[in-house]
């Protein structure tokens, strides 16, 4: 595991952890060709935020693509697919110069913890939509992500992968999952009018209901009919089809006419196909221990 220190707005420092089994030099070479990770994070924190920006915050594998499309449609006022991929405005791996070139309105999306928010998001009171997913499904999805993209030693059998996910460092390059969600919970209590917290499972259960919540939160004023059209357009299978047929791929390595491997199942409860009884008991103990000081509740089935 590697760490770098990032200075926060209050002058304190936080340690960012990289858990992909790569050195930081390897990460820099792969994602940040003209800079390093520390400099990239600092540049994103200094990103100029526009008055009509929306900020989408998610832990990896918690519905980023899905909700990004919903937000774009609500903001634009139609149920047509944007030809851009959400990665166009993905702050984790896009330079501030690239993001600056994107026309408004922008739906910025990022996996960074709340401590690493762009400063302008707080200064302007930018609306934040934060999406959470039950950790069992999120971790299973991330397991398949690492297997698909062959990301270091984490791309191994699930029984070896699970202890890595529940370790002190977790599976993300900055924080373990439980630290991430608890910090966003604290942020919500400090800035209740600025953030809308959604759950992946609620969106699956009743997308129209949840999109109406987003519509009200953003004051986009869209009709019930349009909300229903957006819910249909953003159904998992429809999004997967649109990714293959509509999206203009930025990465030349992505095959034309095929959906991104990011679209796997999009289900609630797939964790049951991976966890043994013993693993599930261990995981529940881990959750009880680490979420003892939070009010967060998660659903694992529908």
XYZ file of C-alpha atoms in Angstrom:
302
model
C 0.000 0.000 0.000
C 1.197 3.509 -0.836
C 0.172 6.803 0.690
C 0.413 10.476 -0.213
C -0.472 13.457 1.924
C -3.011 16.007 0.681
C -3.500 19.384 2.342
C -7.141 20.134 3.108
C -8.920 23.518 3.026
C -8.576 23.887 6.791
C -4.793 23.507 6.593
C -4.728 19.962 7.920
C -3.498 16.981 5.942
C -5.072 13.670 5.040
C -3.392 10.527 3.808
C -4.682 9.141 0.525
C -4.267 5.396 0.216
C -3.799 3.505 -2.995
C -5.046 -0.073 -2.767
C -4.854 -1.297 -6.357
C -1.579 -3.102 -5.774
C 0.251 -0.565 -7.940
C 2.933 1.920 -7.004
C 2.012 5.578 -7.336
C 4.436 5.860 -10.238
C 2.399 3.212 -12.060
C -0.845 5.041 -11.301
C 0.641 8.313 -12.503
C 1.883 6.717 -15.704
C -1.508 5.125 -16.383
C -3.855 7.997 -15.612
C -1.910 11.237 -15.244
C 0.505 11.540 -18.118
C 1.541 15.163 -17.542
C 1.402 15.368 -13.772
C 1.273 13.293 -10.596
C -1.637 12.237 -8.426
C -1.029 14.757 -5.646
C -0.852 17.643 -8.117
C -3.950 16.378 -9.936
C -5.998 16.303 -6.733
C -4.875 19.813 -5.831
C -5.789 21.084 -9.320
C -9.237 19.514 -9.119
C -9.774 21.064 -5.718
C -8.993 24.432 -7.337
C -11.321 23.752 -10.291
C -13.460 26.742 -11.220
C -17.026 25.817 -10.336
C -19.854 27.352 -12.365
C -23.171 28.494 -10.975
C -25.121 25.800 -12.853
C -22.814 22.861 -12.067
C -24.098 19.739 -10.318
C -21.733 17.528 -8.340
C -22.359 13.764 -8.291
C -20.554 11.934 -5.485
C -20.362 8.153 -5.297
C -18.179 5.430 -3.929
C -17.049 3.260 -6.883
C -19.627 0.787 -8.213
C -22.582 2.538 -6.628
C -24.494 3.741 -9.692
C -22.374 6.596 -11.032
C -23.141 6.015 -14.727
C -26.829 5.522 -14.010
C -27.390 8.642 -11.941
C -25.130 10.761 -14.164
C -27.453 10.052 -17.112
C -30.499 10.909 -14.983
C -28.969 14.213 -13.891
C -27.965 15.153 -17.433
C -31.498 14.491 -18.705
C -33.121 16.439 -15.867
C -30.778 19.340 -16.359
C -31.256 19.397 -20.131
C -35.011 18.789 -20.003
C -35.392 15.748 -22.239
C -34.975 11.968 -22.152
C -32.429 11.789 -24.966
C -29.043 10.185 -24.368
C -26.011 12.419 -24.278
C -23.433 11.221 -26.801
C -20.709 11.906 -24.245
C -19.660 9.356 -21.669
C -19.843 10.377 -18.030
C -16.045 10.019 -18.012
C -15.938 13.317 -19.922
C -16.526 15.021 -16.573
C -15.028 12.373 -14.293
C -12.823 14.408 -11.970
C -10.821 11.428 -10.724
C -9.077 11.031 -14.065
C -9.751 14.245 -16.006
C -7.492 17.291 -15.860
C -8.978 20.591 -14.791
C -8.127 21.973 -18.250
C -10.220 19.272 -19.925
C -13.120 19.829 -17.542
C -12.927 23.599 -18.109
C -13.468 23.051 -21.844
C -16.773 21.258 -21.332
C -19.834 23.434 -22.014
C -22.454 24.155 -19.370
C -24.480 22.743 -17.808
C -22.008 20.252 -16.374
C -22.679 17.222 -14.201
C -19.321 16.745 -12.514
C -18.830 13.267 -11.103
C -16.228 12.022 -8.693
C -15.360 9.223 -6.267
C -13.308 11.469 -3.980
C -14.151 11.589 -0.267
C -15.912 14.712 0.981
C -12.630 16.126 2.327
C -11.354 16.437 -1.234
C -14.318 18.328 -2.702
C -13.414 21.140 -5.096
C -13.280 24.271 -2.951
C -15.767 26.056 -5.194
C -18.458 23.463 -4.475
C -18.542 24.600 -0.865
C -18.035 28.278 -1.633
C -20.908 28.400 -4.138
C -23.185 25.972 -2.332
C -23.274 23.751 -5.427
C -25.971 21.080 -5.288
C -24.517 17.644 -4.495
C -26.225 14.337 -5.258
C -24.633 11.502 -3.282
C -25.528 7.891 -4.092
C -24.914 4.963 -1.737
C -25.229 1.223 -2.337
C -25.236 -1.649 0.103
C -21.594 -2.659 0.565
C -22.086 -6.340 -0.197
C -23.278 -5.636 -3.737
C -20.820 -2.768 -4.155
C -17.900 -4.995 -3.187
C -19.019 -7.827 -5.467
C -19.310 -5.353 -8.334
C -15.836 -3.992 -7.585
C -14.474 -7.537 -7.498
C -15.714 -8.094 -11.041
C -14.398 -4.664 -12.035
C -10.896 -5.640 -10.952
C -11.164 -9.013 -12.651
C -12.343 -7.444 -15.909
C -9.655 -4.781 -15.976
C -6.994 -7.093 -14.491
C -6.023 -4.512 -11.902
C -3.043 -5.796 -9.970
C -3.194 -8.498 -7.275
C -6.774 -7.560 -6.416
C -7.899 -9.470 -9.503
C -8.031 -12.836 -7.778
C -10.581 -15.239 -6.328
C -13.394 -13.754 -4.277
C -12.395 -15.589 -1.091
C -8.976 -13.892 -1.298
C -10.463 -10.578 -2.406
C -12.982 -10.198 0.415
C -10.387 -9.816 3.210
C -8.747 -7.039 1.179
C -12.055 -5.207 0.968
C -12.661 -5.386 4.703
C -9.111 -4.513 5.705
C -7.910 -1.197 7.076
C -7.306 0.189 3.587
C -10.433 -1.117 1.904
C -10.633 -1.341 -1.858
C -10.459 2.288 -2.941
C -7.407 4.427 -3.510
C -8.358 6.933 -0.823
C -10.464 5.480 1.970
C -12.125 2.265 3.078
C -15.817 2.191 2.233
C -17.043 2.738 5.795
C -14.829 5.817 6.262
C -16.120 7.245 2.992
C -19.822 6.900 3.827
C -19.430 8.116 7.397
C -17.644 11.272 6.257
C -20.424 12.027 3.787
C -22.916 11.487 6.591
C -21.086 14.093 8.679
C -20.999 16.426 5.674
C -24.765 16.031 5.302
C -25.372 17.022 8.910
C -23.193 20.105 8.410
C -24.693 21.075 5.021
C -28.199 19.556 4.919
C -29.604 21.874 2.230
C -26.704 21.338 -0.155
C -26.807 17.573 -0.518
C -29.327 14.907 -1.486
C -28.498 11.377 -0.369
C -29.945 8.560 -2.466
C -29.731 4.792 -2.196
C -29.127 2.513 -5.166
C -31.716 0.070 -3.851
C -34.393 2.784 -3.650
C -33.684 3.756 -7.254
C -34.067 0.147 -8.349
C -37.282 -0.253 -6.363
C -39.012 2.873 -7.684
C -36.974 4.996 -10.127
C -39.834 7.428 -10.799
C -40.187 8.207 -7.094
C -36.459 8.776 -6.669
C -36.080 10.861 -9.842
C -38.883 13.073 -8.572
C -36.807 13.613 -5.420
C -33.860 14.685 -7.558
C -36.101 16.929 -9.673
C -37.379 18.678 -6.542
C -33.928 18.976 -5.016
C -32.429 20.538 -8.148
C -35.486 22.721 -8.823
C -35.399 21.574 -12.440
C -39.194 21.687 -12.628
C -39.646 18.737 -14.974
C -43.080 17.234 -15.553
C -44.172 13.875 -14.172
C -44.374 12.612 -17.766
C -40.757 13.538 -18.454
C -39.662 11.961 -15.174
C -41.298 8.699 -16.283
C -39.573 8.940 -19.685
C -36.209 9.488 -17.993
C -36.790 6.518 -15.688
C -37.494 4.319 -18.712
C -34.530 5.629 -20.704
C -32.252 5.039 -17.719
C -33.365 1.475 -17.089
C -30.230 -0.687 -16.857
C -30.760 -2.585 -20.100
C -31.642 0.588 -22.006
C -28.539 2.352 -20.711
C -26.400 -0.632 -21.636
C -27.826 -0.592 -25.175
C -27.316 3.172 -25.454
C -23.723 2.822 -24.303
C -23.064 0.549 -27.269
C -25.089 2.453 -29.855
C -25.069 6.130 -28.858
C -21.966 6.949 -26.868
C -18.890 8.340 -28.587
C -16.054 6.456 -26.919
C -13.143 8.574 -25.722
C -10.906 5.578 -25.167
C -9.808 4.029 -28.484
C -9.377 0.721 -26.659
C -13.123 0.494 -26.055
C -14.693 -1.597 -28.830
C -17.202 0.213 -31.028
C -20.732 -1.141 -30.948
C -20.313 -2.870 -27.602
C -21.366 -1.679 -24.160
C -18.748 -0.831 -21.580
C -17.892 -3.682 -19.179
C -18.936 -1.216 -16.483
C -22.463 -2.438 -17.249
C -22.526 -5.930 -15.739
C -25.799 -6.804 -13.942
C -27.049 -3.738 -12.116
C -28.926 -5.900 -9.615
C -29.715 -5.822 -5.914
C -28.771 -9.012 -4.089
C -26.129 -10.426 -6.427
C -23.895 -10.718 -3.354
C -25.824 -13.906 -2.485
C -24.167 -15.572 -5.476
C -20.705 -14.864 -4.065
C -20.771 -14.851 -0.249
C -20.632 -18.115 1.648
C -22.546 -18.341 4.924
C -19.299 -17.907 6.859
C -18.228 -14.923 4.750
C -21.598 -13.271 5.220
C -21.421 -13.720 8.983
C -17.915 -12.260 9.021
C -19.016 -9.353 6.863
C -21.990 -8.582 9.102
C -19.679 -8.507 12.121
C -17.336 -6.161 10.246
C -20.246 -3.863 9.401
C -21.554 -3.841 12.963
C -18.121 -2.936 14.275
C -17.396 -0.174 11.792
C -20.841 1.425 11.526
C -21.534 1.559 15.241
C -21.342 5.377 15.276
C -23.577 6.045 12.268
C -27.289 6.271 11.513
C -26.898 4.735 8.050
C -29.060 1.740 7.183
C -28.668 -0.383 4.068
C -30.954 -2.821 2.275
C -29.509 -6.016 0.838
C -32.577 -7.367 -0.974
C -35.707 -5.992 -2.581
